[in-house]
Coordinates of C-alpha atoms in Angstrom, one line a residue:
Chain B
M28 CA 0.0 0.0 0.0
S29 CA 1.2 3.5 -0.8
I30 CA 2.0 6.0 2.0
P31 CA -0.1 9.2 1.9
H32 CA 1.5 12.7 2.1
R33 CA -1.4 15.0 2.9
H34 CA 0.4 18.4 2.7
L35 CA 1.9 17.9 -0.7
I36 CA 0.4 18.8 -4.0
I37 CA 1.6 17.6 -7.4
C38 CA 0.9 19.7 -10.4
H39 CA -1.1 17.5 -12.8
E40 CA 0.4 19.3 -15.9
C41 CA 4.1 19.5 -15.1
D42 CA 4.6 17.0 -12.3
Q43 CA 6.1 19.7 -9.9
V44 CA 6.0 18.8 -6.2
L45 CA 4.5 21.7 -4.2
K46 CA 3.5 22.4 -0.6
E47 CA -0.1 23.2 0.1
I48 CA -0.8 26.7 1.3
P49 CA -4.0 28.2 2.8
L50 CA -6.0 30.4 0.4
P51 CA -7.9 33.6 1.0
N52 CA -11.6 33.8 0.1
G53 CA -12.0 33.2 -3.6
G54 CA -8.3 32.6 -4.1
V55 CA -6.7 30.3 -6.6
A56 CA -3.5 28.4 -6.2
C57 CA -1.4 28.1 -9.3
C58 CA 1.7 26.0 -10.1
S59 CA 4.8 28.1 -9.7
C60 CA 6.4 26.2 -12.6
C61 CA 3.8 26.0 -15.4
G62 CA 0.9 28.2 -14.0
A63 CA -1.7 25.5 -14.0
T64 CA -4.6 25.9 -11.6
L65 CA -4.0 23.5 -8.7
Y66 CA -6.9 24.2 -6.4
R67 CA -9.4 27.0 -5.6
H68 CA -11.1 28.4 -2.5
T69 CA -14.8 28.5 -3.1
Q70 CA -17.2 29.9 -0.6
D71 CA -19.9 27.6 0.6
S72 CA -19.2 25.2 -2.2
I73 CA -21.3 22.3 -1.2
N74 CA -24.5 24.2 -0.5
R75 CA -24.2 26.3 -3.6
T76 CA -23.3 23.4 -5.9
L77 CA -26.2 21.4 -4.5
A78 CA -28.6 24.3 -5.1
F79 CA -27.5 24.7 -8.7
A80 CA -27.7 21.0 -9.3
V81 CA -31.3 20.8 -8.1
A82 CA -32.3 23.9 -10.2
A83 CA -30.5 22.3 -13.2
A84 CA -32.4 19.1 -12.7
V85 CA -35.7 21.0 -12.9
M86 CA -34.6 22.9 -16.0
Y87 CA -33.3 19.7 -17.6
V88 CA -36.8 18.1 -17.4
I89 CA -38.4 21.2 -18.9
A90 CA -35.8 21.4 -21.7
N91 CA -36.3 17.8 -22.7
C92 CA -40.1 17.7 -22.5
F93 CA -41.1 20.8 -24.4
P94 CA -40.5 21.9 -28.0
I95 CA -37.4 24.0 -28.7
I96 CA -38.3 25.8 -31.9
G97 CA -41.2 25.7 -34.3
I98 CA -41.3 26.8 -38.0
D99 CA -44.2 28.0 -40.1
F100 CA -44.0 27.5 -43.9
Q101 CA -47.0 28.6 -45.9
G102 CA -49.4 27.5 -43.2
N103 CA -47.6 24.3 -42.4
Y104 CA -46.4 24.2 -38.8
N105 CA -43.7 21.9 -37.4
E106 CA -42.0 22.0 -34.0
V107 CA -39.3 19.8 -32.5
T108 CA -38.4 18.6 -29.0
L109 CA -34.9 17.3 -28.3
P110 CA -35.9 13.6 -28.0
G111 CA -38.1 14.1 -31.0
A112 CA -35.1 15.4 -33.0
I113 CA -32.9 12.5 -32.0
S114 CA -35.5 9.9 -32.9
S115 CA -36.2 11.7 -36.2
V116 CA -32.6 11.6 -37.2
W117 CA -32.4 8.0 -36.2
N118 CA -35.4 7.2 -38.5
Q119 CA -33.7 9.1 -41.4
G120 CA -31.0 6.4 -41.3
R121 CA -28.4 8.3 -39.3
P122 CA -28.1 6.2 -36.1
V123 CA -24.5 7.3 -35.3
I124 CA -25.3 11.0 -35.3
S125 CA -28.5 10.5 -33.2
T126 CA -26.6 8.3 -30.7
L127 CA -23.9 11.0 -30.4
V128 CA -26.4 13.7 -29.7
L129 CA -28.3 11.5 -27.3
F130 CA -25.2 10.8 -25.3
C131 CA -23.8 14.4 -25.3
I132 CA -27.1 16.3 -24.6
I133 CA -29.4 13.9 -22.9
V134 CA -27.3 11.2 -21.1
A135 CA -24.2 13.0 -20.0
P136 CA -25.9 16.1 -18.4
A137 CA -28.5 13.8 -16.7
V138 CA -25.8 11.6 -15.3
E139 CA -23.7 14.6 -14.2
I140 CA -26.7 16.3 -12.4
M141 CA -27.9 13.1 -10.8
L142 CA -24.5 12.1 -9.5
M143 CA -23.8 15.5 -8.2
I144 CA -27.0 15.4 -6.1
C145 CA -26.3 11.8 -5.0
L146 CA -22.8 12.8 -3.9
L147 CA -23.5 16.1 -2.2
L148 CA -26.8 15.5 -0.4
P149 CA -25.3 12.9 2.0
V150 CA -22.1 14.9 2.4
R151 CA -24.2 17.9 3.3
M152 CA -26.0 15.8 6.0
G153 CA -22.7 14.6 7.3
Q154 CA -23.0 11.0 6.1
K155 CA -20.8 9.0 3.8
A156 CA -22.6 8.5 0.4
L157 CA -22.7 5.0 -1.1
G158 CA -20.2 4.6 -3.8
V159 CA -18.4 7.9 -3.4
Y160 CA -15.3 6.8 -5.2
P161 CA -17.0 5.6 -8.4
I162 CA -19.2 8.7 -8.4
M163 CA -16.2 11.1 -8.2
R164 CA -14.4 9.1 -10.9
T165 CA -17.5 9.2 -13.2
L166 CA -18.1 12.9 -12.6
Q167 CA -14.6 13.6 -13.7
V168 CA -15.0 11.7 -17.0
I169 CA -18.6 12.7 -17.8
K170 CA -17.9 16.5 -17.5
T171 CA -16.0 16.4 -20.8
W172 CA -18.9 14.9 -22.7
G173 CA -21.8 17.0 -21.5
M174 CA -22.2 19.6 -24.2
V175 CA -25.3 21.6 -23.4
E176 CA -23.5 25.0 -24.0
V177 CA -22.4 23.8 -27.4
F178 CA -25.9 22.7 -28.2
M179 CA -27.2 26.1 -27.1
L180 CA -24.9 27.8 -29.7
G181 CA -26.2 25.1 -32.2
I182 CA -29.8 26.3 -31.6
L183 CA -28.8 29.9 -32.2
V184 CA -27.0 29.0 -35.5
A185 CA -30.0 26.9 -36.6
L186 CA -32.2 29.9 -35.9
V187 CA -30.2 32.1 -38.1
K188 CA -30.2 29.5 -40.9
L189 CA -34.0 29.1 -40.5
T190 CA -35.0 32.7 -40.5
T191 CA -34.1 33.1 -44.2
D192 CA -36.8 30.7 -45.3
F193 CA -39.3 30.3 -42.5
I194 CA -41.2 32.1 -39.8
V195 CA -39.6 30.9 -36.6
I196 CA -41.5 30.5 -33.4
Y197 CA -39.5 30.3 -30.1
E198 CA -40.9 27.7 -27.8
V199 CA -40.5 27.0 -24.1
A200 CA -37.4 24.7 -24.2
I201 CA -35.2 27.2 -25.9
W202 CA -35.4 29.4 -22.8
A203 CA -35.0 26.3 -20.6
F204 CA -31.8 25.4 -22.5
A205 CA -30.5 28.9 -22.0
A206 CA -31.2 28.6 -18.3
L207 CA -29.8 25.1 -18.1
T208 CA -26.5 26.3 -19.8
L209 CA -26.1 29.0 -17.2
L210 CA -27.0 26.7 -14.3
L211 CA -24.6 23.9 -15.4
A212 CA -21.8 26.5 -15.8
S213 CA -22.5 27.8 -12.3
M214 CA -22.6 24.3 -10.9
T215 CA -19.2 23.5 -12.4
A216 CA -17.8 26.8 -11.2
S217 CA -18.9 26.3 -7.6
F218 CA -18.1 22.6 -7.4
N219 CA -14.8 22.1 -5.5
P220 CA -13.8 18.4 -5.4
R221 CA -11.0 19.2 -3.0
E222 CA -13.5 20.4 -0.4
V223 CA -15.6 17.3 -0.9
W224 CA -12.6 15.1 -0.3
Q225 CA -11.7 17.0 2.9
Q226 CA -15.3 16.6 4.1
L227 CA -15.2 12.9 3.3
D228 CA -12.0 12.5 5.2
Q229 CA -13.6 14.4 8.1
I230 CA -16.6 12.1 8.1
A231 CA -14.4 9.0 8.0
E232 CA -12.4 10.3 11.0
D233 CA -15.5 11.1 13.0
G234 CA -16.8 7.6 12.2
E235 CA -13.6 6.0 13.5
A236 CA -13.4 8.0 16.7
P237 CA -16.2 6.9 19.0
Chain W
M24 CA 13.3 30.0 -16.2
K25 CA 12.3 29.2 -12.6
G26 CA 11.6 25.5 -12.7
K27 CA 14.4 24.5 -14.9
S28 CA 16.4 22.4 -12.6
R29 CA 13.7 21.1 -10.3
L30 CA 13.0 17.4 -9.7
S31 CA 9.8 15.9 -10.9
A32 CA 7.4 14.1 -8.6
K33 CA 8.2 10.9 -10.6
S34 CA 11.9 11.1 -9.9
L35 CA 11.2 11.7 -6.2
G36 CA 8.9 8.7 -6.1
Y37 CA 5.7 10.7 -5.4
C38 CA 2.5 10.1 -7.3
S39 CA -0.8 12.0 -7.1
C40 CA -4.1 10.2 -7.6
H41 CA -5.8 11.4 -10.7
V42 CA -9.2 11.1 -9.1
C43 CA -8.8 12.6 -5.6
G44 CA -5.5 14.4 -5.9
L45 CA -4.0 12.8 -2.8
V46 CA -0.2 12.6 -3.0
S47 CA 1.3 9.3 -1.9
R48 CA 4.5 7.4 -2.3
P49 CA 4.0 4.0 -3.9
D50 CA 6.5 1.3 -2.9
N51 CA 8.0 0.0 -6.1
D52 CA 9.7 -2.9 -4.6
D53 CA 7.1 -5.5 -5.4
D54 CA 5.1 -6.1 -8.6
T55 CA 1.7 -5.4 -7.1
I56 CA -0.4 -2.6 -8.5
D57 CA -0.3 0.5 -6.3
L58 CA -3.6 1.8 -5.2
C59 CA -4.5 5.3 -3.8
P60 CA -4.8 5.0 0.0
R61 CA -7.9 7.3 0.0
C62 CA -10.0 6.2 -3.0
H63 CA -8.4 3.0 -4.2
T64 CA -7.8 4.2 -7.7
T65 CA -4.9 2.5 -9.6
L66 CA -2.0 5.0 -9.4
H67 CA 0.1 5.9 -12.5
M68 CA 3.2 8.1 -12.6
R69 CA 2.3 8.8 -16.2
K70 CA -0.7 7.9 -18.3
T71 CA 0.0 4.4 -19.7
G72 CA 0.8 4.2 -23.4
S73 CA 0.1 7.9 -23.8
I74 CA 2.1 8.5 -26.9
E75 CA 1.1 5.4 -28.8
R76 CA -2.6 5.8 -28.0
C77 CA -2.5 9.5 -28.9
W78 CA -0.9 8.8 -32.2
A79 CA -3.3 6.1 -33.1
L80 CA -6.4 8.2 -32.3
L81 CA -4.8 11.2 -34.1
L82 CA -4.0 9.3 -37.3
A83 CA -7.6 7.9 -37.4
S84 CA -9.0 11.4 -37.0
A85 CA -6.7 12.8 -39.6
I86 CA -7.8 10.2 -42.1
L87 CA -11.5 10.8 -41.3
Y88 CA -11.0 14.6 -41.7
V89 CA -10.9 14.0 -45.5
P90 CA -14.3 12.5 -46.0
A91 CA -15.7 14.8 -43.3
N92 CA -14.8 17.8 -45.6
T93 CA -15.4 16.3 -49.0
L94 CA -18.7 14.4 -48.6
I95 CA -22.1 16.0 -48.3
M96 CA -22.9 17.4 -44.8
M97 CA -26.5 18.5 -45.4
E98 CA -29.1 18.3 -48.2
T99 CA -31.6 21.1 -48.3
G100 CA -34.6 21.0 -50.6
T101 CA -37.4 23.5 -51.0
L102 CA -39.9 24.0 -53.9
I103 CA -37.5 26.3 -55.7
S104 CA -34.1 24.9 -55.0
Y105 CA -32.2 21.8 -54.0
R106 CA -28.7 22.1 -52.6
K107 CA -26.1 19.6 -51.4
D108 CA -23.7 21.3 -49.0
T109 CA -20.3 20.1 -47.7
I110 CA -19.1 21.9 -44.6
L111 CA -17.2 24.5 -46.5
S112 CA -19.9 25.2 -49.1
G113 CA -22.4 25.5 -46.2
V114 CA -20.2 28.2 -44.7
V115 CA -19.9 30.0 -48.0
H116 CA -23.6 29.9 -48.5
L117 CA -24.2 31.4 -45.1
W118 CA -21.6 34.1 -45.9
V119 CA -23.1 35.1 -49.2
S120 CA -26.6 35.1 -47.8
G121 CA -25.5 37.8 -45.4
S122 CA -25.1 36.0 -42.1
W123 CA -21.3 36.6 -42.0
F124 CA -21.1 36.5 -38.2
V125 CA -22.7 33.0 -38.0
A126 CA -20.6 31.9 -41.0
A127 CA -17.5 32.9 -39.1
I128 CA -18.6 30.9 -36.0
V129 CA -19.3 27.8 -38.0
F130 CA -16.1 28.2 -40.0
V131 CA -14.0 28.4 -36.8
A132 CA -15.9 25.6 -35.0
S133 CA -16.0 23.1 -37.9
I134 CA -12.9 23.7 -40.0
V135 CA -10.3 25.7 -38.1
V136 CA -10.7 23.9 -34.7
P137 CA -10.4 20.3 -35.9
L138 CA -7.5 21.1 -38.2
F139 CA -5.8 23.1 -35.4
K140 CA -6.2 20.2 -33.0
I141 CA -4.8 17.6 -35.3
I142 CA -1.7 19.8 -36.2
A143 CA -1.2 20.9 -32.6
L144 CA -1.3 17.4 -31.2
A145 CA 1.0 16.1 -33.9
L146 CA 3.5 18.8 -33.1
L147 CA 3.2 18.1 -29.3
L148 CA 3.7 14.4 -29.9
M149 CA 6.7 14.8 -32.2
S150 CA 8.4 17.3 -29.8
V151 CA 7.9 15.0 -26.9
Q152 CA 9.3 12.0 -28.8
R153 CA 12.4 14.0 -29.7
R154 CA 12.7 15.0 -26.1
S155 CA 12.7 18.7 -27.1
R156 CA 13.8 21.2 -24.4
H157 CA 12.5 24.3 -26.2
W158 CA 9.2 26.2 -25.8
I159 CA 8.1 24.2 -22.9
P160 CA 5.7 26.7 -21.2
Q161 CA 4.3 27.6 -24.7
R162 CA 3.7 23.9 -25.5
T163 CA 1.9 23.4 -22.2
R164 CA -0.3 26.4 -23.0
L165 CA -0.9 24.9 -26.5
Y166 CA -2.1 21.7 -24.9
R167 CA -4.4 23.5 -22.6
L168 CA -5.9 25.3 -25.6
V169 CA -6.4 22.1 -27.5
E170 CA -8.2 20.6 -24.5
A171 CA -10.4 23.6 -24.1
V172 CA -11.6 24.2 -27.6
G173 CA -12.2 20.6 -28.7
R174 CA -15.9 20.3 -27.6
W175 CA -17.0 23.3 -29.7
S176 CA -16.4 21.4 -33.0
M177 CA -19.5 19.4 -32.2
L178 CA -21.6 22.5 -33.1
D179 CA -22.3 21.5 -36.7
I180 CA -23.5 18.1 -35.7
F181 CA -26.1 19.7 -33.4
V182 CA -27.1 22.2 -36.1
V183 CA -27.7 19.4 -38.6
T184 CA -29.6 17.3 -36.1
L185 CA -32.0 20.2 -35.3
L186 CA -32.5 21.2 -38.9
A187 CA -33.0 17.7 -40.2
A188 CA -35.6 17.1 -37.5
L189 CA -37.4 20.4 -37.9
V190 CA -37.5 21.0 -41.6
Q191 CA -39.7 18.1 -42.6
I192 CA -42.6 19.7 -44.3
R193 CA -43.8 17.2 -46.8
S194 CA -42.8 18.1 -50.4
L195 CA -42.4 21.8 -49.5
A196 CA -39.1 21.9 -47.6
I197 CA -36.8 19.1 -46.4
V198 CA -33.4 18.8 -44.8
K199 CA -31.4 15.6 -44.6
A200 CA -28.1 14.9 -42.8
G201 CA -25.5 13.7 -45.2
P202 CA -22.7 11.0 -44.8
A203 CA -20.1 13.7 -43.9
A204 CA -21.9 14.2 -40.6
I205 CA -20.9 10.7 -39.4
A206 CA -17.2 11.2 -40.4
F207 CA -17.2 14.7 -38.9
G208 CA -18.7 13.4 -35.6
A209 CA -16.0 10.7 -35.5
V210 CA -13.3 13.3 -36.1
V211 CA -14.5 15.4 -33.2
V212 CA -14.8 12.4 -30.8
L213 CA -11.4 10.9 -31.8
T214 CA -9.5 14.2 -31.4
M215 CA -11.1 14.6 -28.0
L216 CA -10.0 11.1 -27.0
A217 CA -6.5 11.8 -28.4
A218 CA -6.2 15.0 -26.3
M219 CA -7.3 13.0 -23.3
A220 CA -4.7 10.3 -24.0
F221 CA -1.9 12.8 -24.2
D222 CA 0.0 13.4 -20.9
P223 CA 1.3 17.0 -20.6
R224 CA 3.8 16.0 -18.0
L225 CA 5.8 14.4 -20.8
I226 CA 6.5 17.9 -22.1
W227 CA 8.4 18.7 -18.9
D228 CA 10.2 15.4 -18.5
P229 CA 13.3 16.3 -20.6
I230 CA 14.3 19.3 -18.4
R231 CA 13.7 17.7 -15.1
K232 CA 16.9 16.7 -13.2
E233 CA 17.1 13.0 -12.6
K234 CA 17.3 11.9 -9.0
P235 CA 21.0 12.0 -7.9

């Protein structure tokens, strides 16, 4: 078994060994060698992240259940929801594209929001969540593949392309996606894995000491 | 430069867990796999097979970049016209129809970014393999940029999906996703995986002093 050294930090980009220093409110610790961000001080991280995650969960449901945009072409009206768009592209014989969109816009954000709540709710109540380690590992990987903000830009580009030929109607989910983009960005910004690990260490210590 | 003669964590025998960040000192005497004392993740001093995996993924994406740009991305049919657009001709069409700002966004996301990623990763890999000691901070920044911009290339895939689903008004207006979309999606995913496989610590290894 490896021997832990709790007051050392290793830069994940240049492999420099550094000593941990306390940070002021909102401070960021950067590597003295390559300038990579090592860790941040975030105020009230767990509460805020949890609040953003719950709000994002609500917005996520709205964004997926309601139509995003509608078009009117000489009296013919058509509108599209996100799951509808994915199944429509699948039926047009493009299963690869629809799977890619399904994963990046539906699955990955859902997993991220759900795991965040599953992780932080027990930590907030001072208990050890079940499967913390796999959750932390999955959160790290899934973050890269959730692309709601890119999709939001995609909606805007599609709008511009559509306005030349059609009358475009903004539906509920376009606003929900805008809100979801902001909420997910805020959630990522306020989430501080370092603080979660410290809390977990604390909980483990309290559990050992009677 | 400040960090020129410093020792790396690897040469000191320290290793940080890539999941929880805890620094520990694996004992290398036996053949057992070292686990993080806090979260039990397998510890690695460097990502395993980083250069080989990165090259493989990069070459695959470079090959797919050709069909992604030459095949048809989107077919648009209305009563008066029927167009087949590749990525580039789609951008040109947007530009001449007056939406030059959106044309610029799509051009950057779909053409510049994937090409930039492929060239940048190839340069990084070659410099690491030659154990180059030049431009080290700049190359680290280049890698950070490659990692940050990668996801935005997915833009065109989302646009095509939305349009193909929305513009389905029988015999009046129709949009179909073309075969290039599959190749393009593969390019984006493969370059993202290649960037993840690359280990930026390899850039710094040639200037680190070995343990005395």
